[in-house]
PDB file of C-alpha atoms in Angstrom:
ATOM      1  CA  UNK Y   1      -6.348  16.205  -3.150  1.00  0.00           C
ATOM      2  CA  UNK Y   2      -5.390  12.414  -1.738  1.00  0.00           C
ATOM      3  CA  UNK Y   3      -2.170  11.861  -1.968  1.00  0.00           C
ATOM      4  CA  UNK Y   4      -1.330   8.039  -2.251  1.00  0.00           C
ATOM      5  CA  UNK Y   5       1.763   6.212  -1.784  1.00  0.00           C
ATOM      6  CA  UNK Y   6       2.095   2.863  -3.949  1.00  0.00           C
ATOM      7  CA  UNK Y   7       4.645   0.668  -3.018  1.00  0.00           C
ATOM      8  CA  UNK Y   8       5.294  -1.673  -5.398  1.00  0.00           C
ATOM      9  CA  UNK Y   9       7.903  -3.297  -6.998  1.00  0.00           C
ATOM     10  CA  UNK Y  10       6.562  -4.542 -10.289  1.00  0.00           C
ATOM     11  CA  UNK Y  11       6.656  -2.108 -12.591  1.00  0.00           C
ATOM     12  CA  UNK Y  12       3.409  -3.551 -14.587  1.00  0.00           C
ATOM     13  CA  UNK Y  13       1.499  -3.687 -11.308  1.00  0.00           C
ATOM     14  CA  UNK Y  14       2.567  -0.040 -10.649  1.00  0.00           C
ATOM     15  CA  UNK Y  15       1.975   1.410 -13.794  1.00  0.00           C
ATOM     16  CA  UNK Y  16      -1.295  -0.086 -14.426  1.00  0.00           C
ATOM     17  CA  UNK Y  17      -2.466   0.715 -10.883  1.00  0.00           C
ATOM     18  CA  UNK Y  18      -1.284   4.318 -10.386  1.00  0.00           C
ATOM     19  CA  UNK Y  19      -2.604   5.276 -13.772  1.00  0.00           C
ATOM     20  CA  UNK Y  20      -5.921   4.162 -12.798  1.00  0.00           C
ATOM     21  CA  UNK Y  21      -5.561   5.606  -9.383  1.00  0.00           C
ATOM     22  CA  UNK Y  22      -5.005   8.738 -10.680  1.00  0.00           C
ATOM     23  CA  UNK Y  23      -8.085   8.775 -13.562  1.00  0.00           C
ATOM     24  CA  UNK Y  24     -10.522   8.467  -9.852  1.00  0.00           C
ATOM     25  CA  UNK Y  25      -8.593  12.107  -9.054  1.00  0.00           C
ATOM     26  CA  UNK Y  26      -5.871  10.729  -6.731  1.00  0.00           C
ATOM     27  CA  UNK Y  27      -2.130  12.103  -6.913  1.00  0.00           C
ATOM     28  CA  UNK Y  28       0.223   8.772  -6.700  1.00  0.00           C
ATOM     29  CA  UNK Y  29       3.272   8.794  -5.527  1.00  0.00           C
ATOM     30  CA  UNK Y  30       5.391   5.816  -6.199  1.00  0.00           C
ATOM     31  CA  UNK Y  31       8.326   3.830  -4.126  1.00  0.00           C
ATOM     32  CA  UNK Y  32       9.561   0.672  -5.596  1.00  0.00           C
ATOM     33  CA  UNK Y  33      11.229  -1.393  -3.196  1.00  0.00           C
ATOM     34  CA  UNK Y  34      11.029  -2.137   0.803  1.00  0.00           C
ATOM     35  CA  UNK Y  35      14.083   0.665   1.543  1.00  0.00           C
ATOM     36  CA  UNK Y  36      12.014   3.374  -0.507  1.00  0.00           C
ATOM     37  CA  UNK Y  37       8.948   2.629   0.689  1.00  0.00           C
ATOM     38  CA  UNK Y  38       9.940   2.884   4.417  1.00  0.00           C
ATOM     39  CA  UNK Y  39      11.745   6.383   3.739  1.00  0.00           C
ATOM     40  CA  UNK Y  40       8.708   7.909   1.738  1.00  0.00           C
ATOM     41  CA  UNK Y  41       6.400   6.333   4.442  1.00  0.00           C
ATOM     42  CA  UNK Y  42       7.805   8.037   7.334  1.00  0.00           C
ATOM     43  CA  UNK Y  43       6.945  11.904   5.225  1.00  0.00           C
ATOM     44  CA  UNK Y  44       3.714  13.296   6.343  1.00  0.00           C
ATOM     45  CA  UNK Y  45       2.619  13.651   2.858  1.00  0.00           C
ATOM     46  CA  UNK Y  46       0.680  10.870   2.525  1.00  0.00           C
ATOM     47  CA  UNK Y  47      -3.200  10.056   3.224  1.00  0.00           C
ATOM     48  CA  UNK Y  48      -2.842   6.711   2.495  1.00  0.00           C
ATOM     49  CA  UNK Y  49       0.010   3.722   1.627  1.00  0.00           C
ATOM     50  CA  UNK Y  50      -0.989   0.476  -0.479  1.00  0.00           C
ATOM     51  CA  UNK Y  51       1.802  -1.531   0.597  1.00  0.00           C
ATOM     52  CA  UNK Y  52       2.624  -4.487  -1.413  1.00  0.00           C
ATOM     53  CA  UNK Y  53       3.927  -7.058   1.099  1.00  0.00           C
ATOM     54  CA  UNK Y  54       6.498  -8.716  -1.092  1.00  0.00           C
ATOM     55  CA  UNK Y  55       9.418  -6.187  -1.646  1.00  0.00           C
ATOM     56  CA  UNK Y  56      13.036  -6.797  -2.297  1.00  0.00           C
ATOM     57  CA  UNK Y  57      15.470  -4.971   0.386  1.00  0.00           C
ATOM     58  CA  UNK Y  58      12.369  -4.475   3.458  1.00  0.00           C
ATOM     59  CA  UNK Y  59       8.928  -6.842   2.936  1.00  0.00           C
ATOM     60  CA  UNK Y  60       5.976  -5.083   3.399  1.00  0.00           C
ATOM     61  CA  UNK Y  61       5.817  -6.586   6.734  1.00  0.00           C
ATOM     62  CA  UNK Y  62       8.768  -5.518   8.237  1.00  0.00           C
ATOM     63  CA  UNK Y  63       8.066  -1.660   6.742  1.00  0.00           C
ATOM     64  CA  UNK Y  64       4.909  -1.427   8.154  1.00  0.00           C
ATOM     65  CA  UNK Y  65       6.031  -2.942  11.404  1.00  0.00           C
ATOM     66  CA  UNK Y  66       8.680  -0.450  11.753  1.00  0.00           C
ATOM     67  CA  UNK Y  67       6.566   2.710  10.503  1.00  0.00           C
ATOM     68  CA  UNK Y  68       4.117   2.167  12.973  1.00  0.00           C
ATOM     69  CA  UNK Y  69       7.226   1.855  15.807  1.00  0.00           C
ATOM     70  CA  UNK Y  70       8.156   5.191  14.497  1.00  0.00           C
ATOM     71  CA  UNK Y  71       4.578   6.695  15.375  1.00  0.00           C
ATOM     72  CA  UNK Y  72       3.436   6.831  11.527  1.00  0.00           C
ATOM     73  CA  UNK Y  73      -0.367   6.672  11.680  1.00  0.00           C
ATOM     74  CA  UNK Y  74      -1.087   7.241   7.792  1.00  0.00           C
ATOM     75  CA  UNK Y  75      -3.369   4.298   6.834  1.00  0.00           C
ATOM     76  CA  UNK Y  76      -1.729   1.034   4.888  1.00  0.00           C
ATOM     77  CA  UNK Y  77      -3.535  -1.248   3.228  1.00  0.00           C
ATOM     78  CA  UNK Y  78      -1.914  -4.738   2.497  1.00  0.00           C
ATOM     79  CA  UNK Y  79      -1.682  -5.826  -1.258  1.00  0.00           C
ATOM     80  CA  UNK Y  80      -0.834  -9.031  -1.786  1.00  0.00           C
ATOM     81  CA  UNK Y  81      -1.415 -12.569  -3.785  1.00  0.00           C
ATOM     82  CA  UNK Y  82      -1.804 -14.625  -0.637  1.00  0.00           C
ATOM     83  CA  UNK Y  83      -5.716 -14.463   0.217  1.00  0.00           C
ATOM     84  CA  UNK Y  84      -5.503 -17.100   2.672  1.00  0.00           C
ATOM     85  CA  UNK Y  85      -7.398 -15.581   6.282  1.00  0.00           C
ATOM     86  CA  UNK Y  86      -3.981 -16.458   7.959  1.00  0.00           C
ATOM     87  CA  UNK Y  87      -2.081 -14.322   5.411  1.00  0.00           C
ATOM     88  CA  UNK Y  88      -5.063 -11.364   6.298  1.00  0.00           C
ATOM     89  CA  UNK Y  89      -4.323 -11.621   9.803  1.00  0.00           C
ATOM     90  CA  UNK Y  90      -0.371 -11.819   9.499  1.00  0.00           C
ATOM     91  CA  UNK Y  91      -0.719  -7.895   7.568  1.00  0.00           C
ATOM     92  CA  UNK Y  92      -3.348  -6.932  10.322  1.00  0.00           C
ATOM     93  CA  UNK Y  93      -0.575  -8.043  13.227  1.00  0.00           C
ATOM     94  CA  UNK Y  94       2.057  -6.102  11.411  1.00  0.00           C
ATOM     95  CA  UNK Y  95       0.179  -3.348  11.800  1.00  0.00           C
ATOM     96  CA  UNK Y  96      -1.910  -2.221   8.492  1.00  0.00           C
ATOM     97  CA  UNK Y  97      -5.257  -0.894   8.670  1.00  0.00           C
ATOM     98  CA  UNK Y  98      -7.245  -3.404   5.876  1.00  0.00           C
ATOM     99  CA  UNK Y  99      -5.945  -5.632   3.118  1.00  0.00           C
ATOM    100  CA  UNK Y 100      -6.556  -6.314  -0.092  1.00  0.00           C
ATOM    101  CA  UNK Y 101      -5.611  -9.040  -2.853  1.00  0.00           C
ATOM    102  CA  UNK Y 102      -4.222  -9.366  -6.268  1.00  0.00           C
ATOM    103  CA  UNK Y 103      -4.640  -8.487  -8.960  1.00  0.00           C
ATOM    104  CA  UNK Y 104      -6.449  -5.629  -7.492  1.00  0.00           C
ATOM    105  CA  UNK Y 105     -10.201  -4.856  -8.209  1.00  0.00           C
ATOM    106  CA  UNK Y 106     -10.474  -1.478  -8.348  1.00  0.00           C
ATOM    107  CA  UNK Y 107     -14.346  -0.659  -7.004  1.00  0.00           C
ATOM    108  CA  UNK Y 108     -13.271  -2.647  -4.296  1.00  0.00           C
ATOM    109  CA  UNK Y 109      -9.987  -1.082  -3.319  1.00  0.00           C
ATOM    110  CA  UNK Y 110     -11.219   2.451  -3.889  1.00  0.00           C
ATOM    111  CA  UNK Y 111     -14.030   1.557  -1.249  1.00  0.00           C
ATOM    112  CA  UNK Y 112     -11.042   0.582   1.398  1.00  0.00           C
ATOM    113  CA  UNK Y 113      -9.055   4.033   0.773  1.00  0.00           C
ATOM    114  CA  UNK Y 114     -12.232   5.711   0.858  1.00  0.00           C
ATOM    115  CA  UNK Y 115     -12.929   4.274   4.722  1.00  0.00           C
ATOM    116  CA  UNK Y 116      -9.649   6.171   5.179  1.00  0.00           C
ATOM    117  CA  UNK Y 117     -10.309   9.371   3.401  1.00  0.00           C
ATOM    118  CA  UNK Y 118     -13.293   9.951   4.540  1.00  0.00           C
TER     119      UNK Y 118
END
């Protein structure tokens, strides 16, 4: 089974996401600020992590940034409200594999973990 790690720090946005995540047959874990997210990150557990990029204690930035310093190769897609092709690039620099904006369209994230997955 895909395991997925949803960092996010709105509980709405999680809630409504993982449940949804986990009707399409996905097992969701869930971290809820930057701190968390970087600590569950660095477990092997994990085929992919939607990282939201605005986090109290770490941004999503500066997680990413440092999991990929720390060898972590598990996919991360971006989630974020800033669709702008500069804000797209800045994830992309940090070092996540695709991005994606909100409020999240679920046909067309499932299509970006399933690059990943497959």
């Amino acid at each position: 089974m895909t395991k997925i790690l949803l960092v996010e720090d709105n509980e709405m946005n999680r809630d409504m996401l993982s449940r949804r995540l986990i009707k399409k047959g996905f097992e969701v874990d869930m971290a809820i600020d930057g701190e968390e997210g970087y600590n569950k990150g660095k477990l092997p557990d994990y085929n992919v992590i939607l990282m939201d990029m605005s986090l109290p204690k770490m941004d999503g930035w500066e997680i990413t940034q440092k999991l990929r310093s720390d060898g972590i190769k598990t996919p991360i897609i971006a989630l974020t409200a800033h669709a702008l092709e500069s804000d797209k690039k800045k994830c992309l620099d940090a070092g996540c594999d695709d991005f994606d904006t909100k409020p999240v369209e679920l046909p067309r994230l499932l299509e970006k973990i399933n690059k990943f997955i497959s």
